[in-house]
Short mmCIF file of N, CA and C in Angstrom, two decimals:
data_model
loop_
_atom_site.label_atom_id
_atom_site.label_comp_id
_atom_site.label_asym_id
_atom_site.label_seq_id
_atom_site.Cartn_x
_atom_site.Cartn_y
_atom_site.Cartn_z
N MET A 24 0.87 -1.04 -0.01
CA MET A 24 0.02 0.01 -0.06
C MET A 24 0.93 1.24 -0.06
N LYS A 25 2.00 1.12 0.71
CA LYS A 25 2.86 2.31 0.82
C LYS A 25 3.47 2.69 -0.59
N VAL A 26 3.81 1.68 -1.38
CA VAL A 26 4.41 1.75 -2.53
C VAL A 26 3.50 2.50 -3.59
N ASN A 27 2.28 2.03 -3.42
CA ASN A 27 1.13 2.51 -4.41
C ASN A 27 1.00 4.12 -4.07
N ALA A 28 0.97 4.46 -2.85
CA ALA A 28 0.89 5.90 -2.28
C ALA A 28 1.98 6.55 -2.68
N GLU A 29 3.12 6.13 -2.70
CA GLU A 29 4.38 6.77 -2.99
C GLU A 29 4.34 7.13 -4.68
N TRP A 30 3.90 6.09 -5.40
CA TRP A 30 3.69 6.26 -6.82
C TRP A 30 2.61 7.41 -7.16
N ARG A 31 1.66 7.19 -6.50
CA ARG A 31 0.42 8.25 -6.83
C ARG A 31 0.98 9.63 -6.45
N ARG A 32 1.70 10.01 -5.32
CA ARG A 32 2.19 11.16 -5.19
C ARG A 32 3.15 11.82 -5.96
N LYS A 33 4.04 10.97 -6.47
CA LYS A 33 4.94 11.30 -7.36
C LYS A 33 4.29 11.59 -9.00
N GLU A 34 3.39 10.74 -9.34
CA GLU A 34 2.84 10.71 -10.61
C GLU A 34 1.58 11.66 -10.86
N THR A 35 1.28 12.39 -9.87
CA THR A 35 -0.06 13.08 -10.02
C THR A 35 0.14 14.29 -10.97
N ILE A 36 -0.95 14.69 -11.54
CA ILE A 36 -0.90 15.96 -12.19
C ILE A 36 -1.06 17.23 -11.40
N ALA A 37 -1.55 16.99 -10.16
CA ALA A 37 -1.76 18.27 -9.38
C ALA A 37 -0.33 18.49 -8.81
N HIS A 38 0.23 19.69 -9.13
CA HIS A 38 1.52 20.11 -8.90
C HIS A 38 1.92 20.32 -7.35
N GLY A 39 0.85 20.69 -6.64
CA GLY A 39 1.04 20.69 -5.02
C GLY A 39 1.26 19.75 -4.38
N ILE A 40 0.62 18.54 -4.74
CA ILE A 40 0.92 17.28 -3.93
C ILE A 40 2.25 16.88 -3.90
N PRO A 41 3.08 16.53 -5.04
CA PRO A 41 4.33 16.21 -4.95
C PRO A 41 5.26 17.10 -4.29
N ARG A 42 5.05 18.51 -4.52
CA ARG A 42 5.87 19.51 -3.77
C ARG A 42 5.71 19.43 -2.26
N ALA A 43 4.35 19.24 -1.89
CA ALA A 43 4.20 19.20 -0.45
C ALA A 43 4.77 17.94 0.16
N CYS A 44 4.85 16.82 -0.48
CA CYS A 44 5.23 15.70 0.07
C CYS A 44 6.93 15.79 0.06
N VAL A 45 7.38 16.30 -0.96
CA VAL A 45 9.01 16.31 -0.97
C VAL A 45 9.53 17.34 -0.04
N SER A 46 8.84 18.35 0.16
CA SER A 46 9.45 19.62 0.97
C SER A 46 9.54 19.30 2.39
N HIS A 47 10.27 20.15 3.18
CA HIS A 47 10.30 19.91 4.62
C HIS A 47 10.00 21.15 5.43
N GLY A 48 9.54 21.06 6.57
CA GLY A 48 9.45 22.15 7.53
C GLY A 48 8.36 23.03 7.15
N LEU A 49 8.66 24.47 6.97
CA LEU A 49 7.77 25.40 6.78
C LEU A 49 7.17 25.39 5.46
N ARG A 50 8.22 24.95 4.37
CA ARG A 50 7.69 24.89 2.99
C ARG A 50 6.67 23.83 2.82
N ARG A 51 6.76 22.86 3.59
CA ARG A 51 5.76 21.69 3.45
C ARG A 51 4.37 22.22 4.01
N ALA A 52 4.58 22.79 5.16
CA ALA A 52 3.38 23.43 5.79
C ALA A 52 2.62 24.50 4.75
N LEU A 53 3.49 25.35 4.06
CA LEU A 53 2.87 26.33 3.05
C LEU A 53 2.18 25.52 1.89
N TRP A 54 2.99 24.51 1.31
CA TRP A 54 2.31 23.86 0.41
C TRP A 54 1.12 23.29 0.62
N PHE A 55 1.03 22.47 1.81
CA PHE A 55 -0.35 22.07 2.32
C PHE A 55 -1.47 22.98 2.52
N LEU A 56 -1.07 24.06 3.10
CA LEU A 56 -1.95 25.14 3.12
C LEU A 56 -2.54 25.81 1.86
N VAL A 57 -1.57 26.02 0.84
CA VAL A 57 -2.10 26.43 -0.61
C VAL A 57 -2.94 25.23 -1.06
N LEU A 58 -2.63 24.10 -0.92
CA LEU A 58 -3.36 22.89 -1.43
C LEU A 58 -4.70 22.94 -0.69
N PHE A 59 -4.79 23.11 0.45
CA PHE A 59 -5.98 22.91 1.04
C PHE A 59 -6.96 24.18 0.84
N CYS A 60 -6.25 25.48 0.65
CA CYS A 60 -7.16 26.62 0.18
C CYS A 60 -7.79 26.35 -1.18
N CYS A 61 -6.96 25.77 -2.24
CA CYS A 61 -7.35 25.55 -3.52
C CYS A 61 -8.57 24.47 -3.53
N VAL A 62 -8.44 23.55 -2.64
CA VAL A 62 -9.47 22.58 -2.69
C VAL A 62 -10.80 22.97 -2.04
N ALA A 63 -10.60 23.87 -1.08
CA ALA A 63 -11.79 24.43 -0.37
C ALA A 63 -12.38 25.52 -1.32
N ALA A 64 -11.60 26.30 -2.05
CA ALA A 64 -12.22 27.06 -3.08
C ALA A 64 -13.00 26.37 -4.14
N PHE A 65 -12.28 25.25 -4.71
CA PHE A 65 -13.05 24.31 -5.58
C PHE A 65 -14.40 23.78 -5.11
N ILE A 66 -14.36 23.29 -3.83
CA ILE A 66 -15.56 22.64 -3.23
C ILE A 66 -16.61 23.76 -3.04
N LEU A 67 -16.25 25.07 -2.66
CA LEU A 67 -17.22 26.07 -2.44
C LEU A 67 -17.93 26.59 -3.79
N GLN A 68 -16.99 26.59 -4.85
CA GLN A 68 -17.55 27.11 -6.12
C GLN A 68 -18.38 25.94 -6.79
N ALA A 69 -18.17 24.75 -6.55
CA ALA A 69 -18.79 23.61 -7.09
C ALA A 69 -20.32 23.69 -6.35
N ILE A 70 -20.18 23.78 -5.12
CA ILE A 70 -21.53 23.91 -4.35
C ILE A 70 -22.46 25.03 -4.90
N GLN A 71 -21.74 26.22 -5.09
CA GLN A 71 -22.59 27.35 -5.56
C GLN A 71 -23.15 27.14 -7.10
N ILE A 72 -22.23 26.54 -7.85
CA ILE A 72 -22.90 26.29 -9.17
C ILE A 72 -24.04 25.17 -9.11
N VAL A 73 -23.83 24.14 -8.41
CA VAL A 73 -24.85 23.13 -8.27
C VAL A 73 -26.11 23.78 -7.70
N ASP A 74 -25.94 24.59 -6.61
CA ASP A 74 -27.15 25.31 -5.89
C ASP A 74 -27.72 26.26 -7.08
N LYS A 75 -26.88 26.95 -7.80
CA LYS A 75 -27.61 27.86 -8.83
C LYS A 75 -28.41 27.12 -9.78
N PHE A 76 -27.78 25.93 -10.26
CA PHE A 76 -28.53 25.13 -11.19
C PHE A 76 -29.64 24.41 -10.77
N LEU A 77 -29.73 24.08 -9.37
CA LEU A 77 -31.01 23.36 -9.03
C LEU A 77 -32.09 24.31 -8.71
N ARG A 78 -31.79 25.60 -8.60
CA ARG A 78 -32.86 26.74 -8.45
C ARG A 78 -33.80 26.74 -9.71
N HIS A 79 -33.42 26.48 -10.73
CA HIS A 79 -34.17 26.49 -11.92
C HIS A 79 -34.68 27.86 -12.14
N ASP A 80 -33.99 28.92 -12.03
CA ASP A 80 -34.35 30.16 -12.35
C ASP A 80 -34.67 30.45 -13.78
N ILE A 81 -35.84 31.17 -13.91
CA ILE A 81 -36.02 31.60 -15.32
C ILE A 81 -36.08 33.27 -15.33
N ILE A 82 -35.21 33.85 -15.89
CA ILE A 82 -35.11 35.32 -15.77
C ILE A 82 -35.22 35.69 -17.29
N VAL A 83 -36.34 36.60 -17.35
CA VAL A 83 -36.55 37.13 -18.67
C VAL A 83 -36.87 38.62 -18.54
N SER A 84 -35.94 39.25 -19.33
CA SER A 84 -36.17 40.88 -19.33
C SER A 84 -36.21 41.33 -20.69
N VAL A 85 -37.41 41.91 -20.95
CA VAL A 85 -37.53 42.52 -22.44
C VAL A 85 -37.86 43.91 -22.23
N GLU A 86 -37.06 44.82 -22.83
CA GLU A 86 -37.26 46.31 -22.91
C GLU A 86 -37.14 46.61 -24.27
N LEU A 87 -38.32 47.43 -24.79
CA LEU A 87 -38.41 47.85 -25.97
C LEU A 87 -38.40 49.40 -26.04
N ARG A 88 -37.36 50.08 -26.63
CA ARG A 88 -37.25 51.61 -26.74
C ARG A 88 -37.29 51.99 -28.04
N PHE A 89 -38.24 52.87 -28.27
CA PHE A 89 -38.50 53.50 -29.70
C PHE A 89 -38.14 54.81 -29.53
N GLU A 90 -36.80 55.18 -30.31
CA GLU A 90 -36.26 56.57 -30.18
C GLU A 90 -36.46 57.17 -31.64
N ARG A 91 -36.81 58.39 -31.57
CA ARG A 91 -36.74 59.14 -32.87
C ARG A 91 -35.30 59.10 -33.63
N ILE A 92 -35.28 58.98 -34.80
CA ILE A 92 -34.18 59.01 -35.65
C ILE A 92 -33.88 60.32 -36.30
N PRO A 93 -32.82 60.90 -36.13
CA PRO A 93 -32.64 62.36 -36.95
C PRO A 93 -32.80 62.29 -38.33
N PHE A 94 -33.12 63.26 -39.04
CA PHE A 94 -33.27 63.21 -40.41
C PHE A 94 -31.87 62.95 -41.17
N PRO A 95 -31.67 62.14 -42.09
CA PRO A 95 -32.77 61.32 -42.72
C PRO A 95 -32.95 60.04 -42.12
N SER A 96 -34.18 59.67 -41.76
CA SER A 96 -34.37 58.44 -41.04
C SER A 96 -34.44 57.24 -42.03
N VAL A 97 -34.42 57.43 -43.29
CA VAL A 97 -34.19 56.28 -44.14
C VAL A 97 -33.04 56.47 -45.04
N THR A 98 -32.13 55.66 -45.31
CA THR A 98 -31.06 55.82 -46.16
C THR A 98 -31.24 54.69 -47.37
N VAL A 99 -31.12 55.02 -48.53
CA VAL A 99 -31.35 53.94 -49.66
C VAL A 99 -29.93 53.71 -50.14
N CYS A 100 -29.52 52.48 -50.15
CA CYS A 100 -28.18 52.19 -50.52
C CYS A 100 -28.26 51.15 -51.80
N ASN A 101 -27.60 51.81 -52.89
CA ASN A 101 -27.58 50.85 -54.20
C ASN A 101 -26.53 49.95 -54.14
N LEU A 102 -27.00 48.58 -53.99
CA LEU A 102 -26.12 47.55 -53.89
C LEU A 102 -25.63 47.03 -55.23
N ASN A 103 -26.30 47.70 -56.31
CA ASN A 103 -25.94 47.22 -57.80
C ASN A 103 -24.60 47.75 -58.09
N PRO A 104 -23.42 46.77 -58.27
CA PRO A 104 -22.15 47.48 -58.59
C PRO A 104 -21.91 47.98 -59.92
N TYR A 105 -23.00 47.61 -60.87
CA TYR A 105 -22.84 48.23 -62.26
C TYR A 105 -24.17 48.71 -62.75
N LYS A 106 -24.08 49.49 -63.69
CA LYS A 106 -25.42 50.07 -64.27
C LYS A 106 -26.00 49.13 -65.22
N ASN A 107 -26.94 48.44 -65.06
CA ASN A 107 -27.51 47.41 -65.81
C ASN A 107 -27.93 47.86 -67.25
N SER A 108 -28.46 48.98 -67.33
CA SER A 108 -28.68 49.54 -68.77
C SER A 108 -27.42 49.81 -69.68
N LEU A 109 -26.30 50.02 -69.03
CA LEU A 109 -25.20 50.32 -69.72
C LEU A 109 -24.46 49.11 -69.94
N ALA A 110 -24.56 48.15 -69.12
CA ALA A 110 -24.01 46.72 -69.40
C ALA A 110 -24.74 46.10 -70.54
N ARG A 111 -25.99 46.45 -70.68
CA ARG A 111 -26.73 45.64 -71.95
C ARG A 111 -26.31 46.29 -73.16
N GLU A 112 -25.83 47.40 -73.05
CA GLU A 112 -25.49 48.13 -74.53
C GLU A 112 -24.15 47.70 -74.86
N MET A 113 -23.22 47.24 -74.15
CA MET A 113 -21.86 46.90 -74.32
C MET A 113 -21.75 45.35 -74.63
N GLY A 114 -21.37 44.86 -75.73
CA GLY A 114 -21.51 43.51 -76.07
C GLY A 114 -20.73 42.63 -75.15
N SER A 115 -19.35 42.99 -74.96
CA SER A 115 -18.44 42.04 -74.15
C SER A 115 -18.70 41.99 -72.60
N VAL A 116 -19.05 43.42 -72.10
CA VAL A 116 -19.72 43.34 -70.75
C VAL A 116 -20.93 42.53 -70.58
N LYS A 117 -21.84 42.49 -71.46
CA LYS A 117 -23.15 41.97 -71.57
C LYS A 117 -22.81 40.31 -71.43
N ASP A 118 -21.97 40.05 -72.36
CA ASP A 118 -21.52 38.57 -72.23
C ASP A 118 -20.88 37.99 -70.91
N THR A 119 -20.03 38.80 -70.42
CA THR A 119 -19.35 38.55 -69.22
C THR A 119 -20.29 38.46 -68.07
N VAL A 120 -21.19 39.50 -68.02
CA VAL A 120 -22.35 39.42 -66.91
C VAL A 120 -23.27 38.40 -67.15
N SER A 121 -23.68 37.92 -68.33
CA SER A 121 -24.46 36.88 -68.44
C SER A 121 -23.92 35.62 -67.98
N GLU A 122 -22.52 35.32 -68.31
CA GLU A 122 -21.84 34.11 -67.79
C GLU A 122 -21.62 34.12 -66.40
N VAL A 123 -21.42 35.33 -65.76
CA VAL A 123 -21.31 35.27 -64.33
C VAL A 123 -22.66 34.99 -63.78
N LEU A 124 -23.76 35.55 -64.13
CA LEU A 124 -25.04 35.31 -63.55
C LEU A 124 -25.46 33.78 -63.86
N LEU A 125 -24.98 33.22 -64.92
CA LEU A 125 -25.39 31.78 -65.33
C LEU A 125 -24.58 30.88 -64.32
N GLU A 126 -23.29 31.24 -64.09
CA GLU A 126 -22.58 30.46 -63.19
C GLU A 126 -23.03 30.43 -61.88
N ARG A 127 -23.51 31.81 -61.47
CA ARG A 127 -24.10 31.89 -60.06
C ARG A 127 -25.39 31.00 -59.87
N SER A 128 -26.16 31.17 -60.94
CA SER A 128 -27.50 30.39 -60.91
C SER A 128 -27.29 28.84 -60.83
N ILE A 129 -26.23 28.42 -61.48
CA ILE A 129 -25.97 27.00 -61.45
C ILE A 129 -25.31 26.46 -60.19
N ALA A 130 -24.48 27.41 -59.57
CA ALA A 130 -23.76 27.13 -58.40
C ALA A 130 -24.75 27.15 -57.15
N MET A 131 -25.80 27.95 -57.19
CA MET A 131 -26.67 28.09 -56.08
C MET A 131 -27.72 26.99 -56.24
N PRO A 132 -27.99 26.28 -55.21
CA PRO A 132 -29.08 25.23 -55.14
C PRO A 132 -30.45 25.73 -55.30
#
């Protein structure tokens, strides 16, 4: 049993346990104090989280505010990057635009 405990204290991923076991005197007491404080903080936070979860609080807050918008209240944005009527007049541009639109219509499900 002692061999198993020795192996566990050396191979643990909690860095405080091996340091507390290897240190001597005041350092050992400080390591155990730090380790105890960390474990106590973990337990306290775990209890608080479980308590908060088990309360099943449903909090809904809806607030609607309508404010007046200064003039101009509506802005129209032209998202068309080219002038359609001009593109139809020019042959090469018209063909390119037609190809792009055809590719997009084929690619889109």
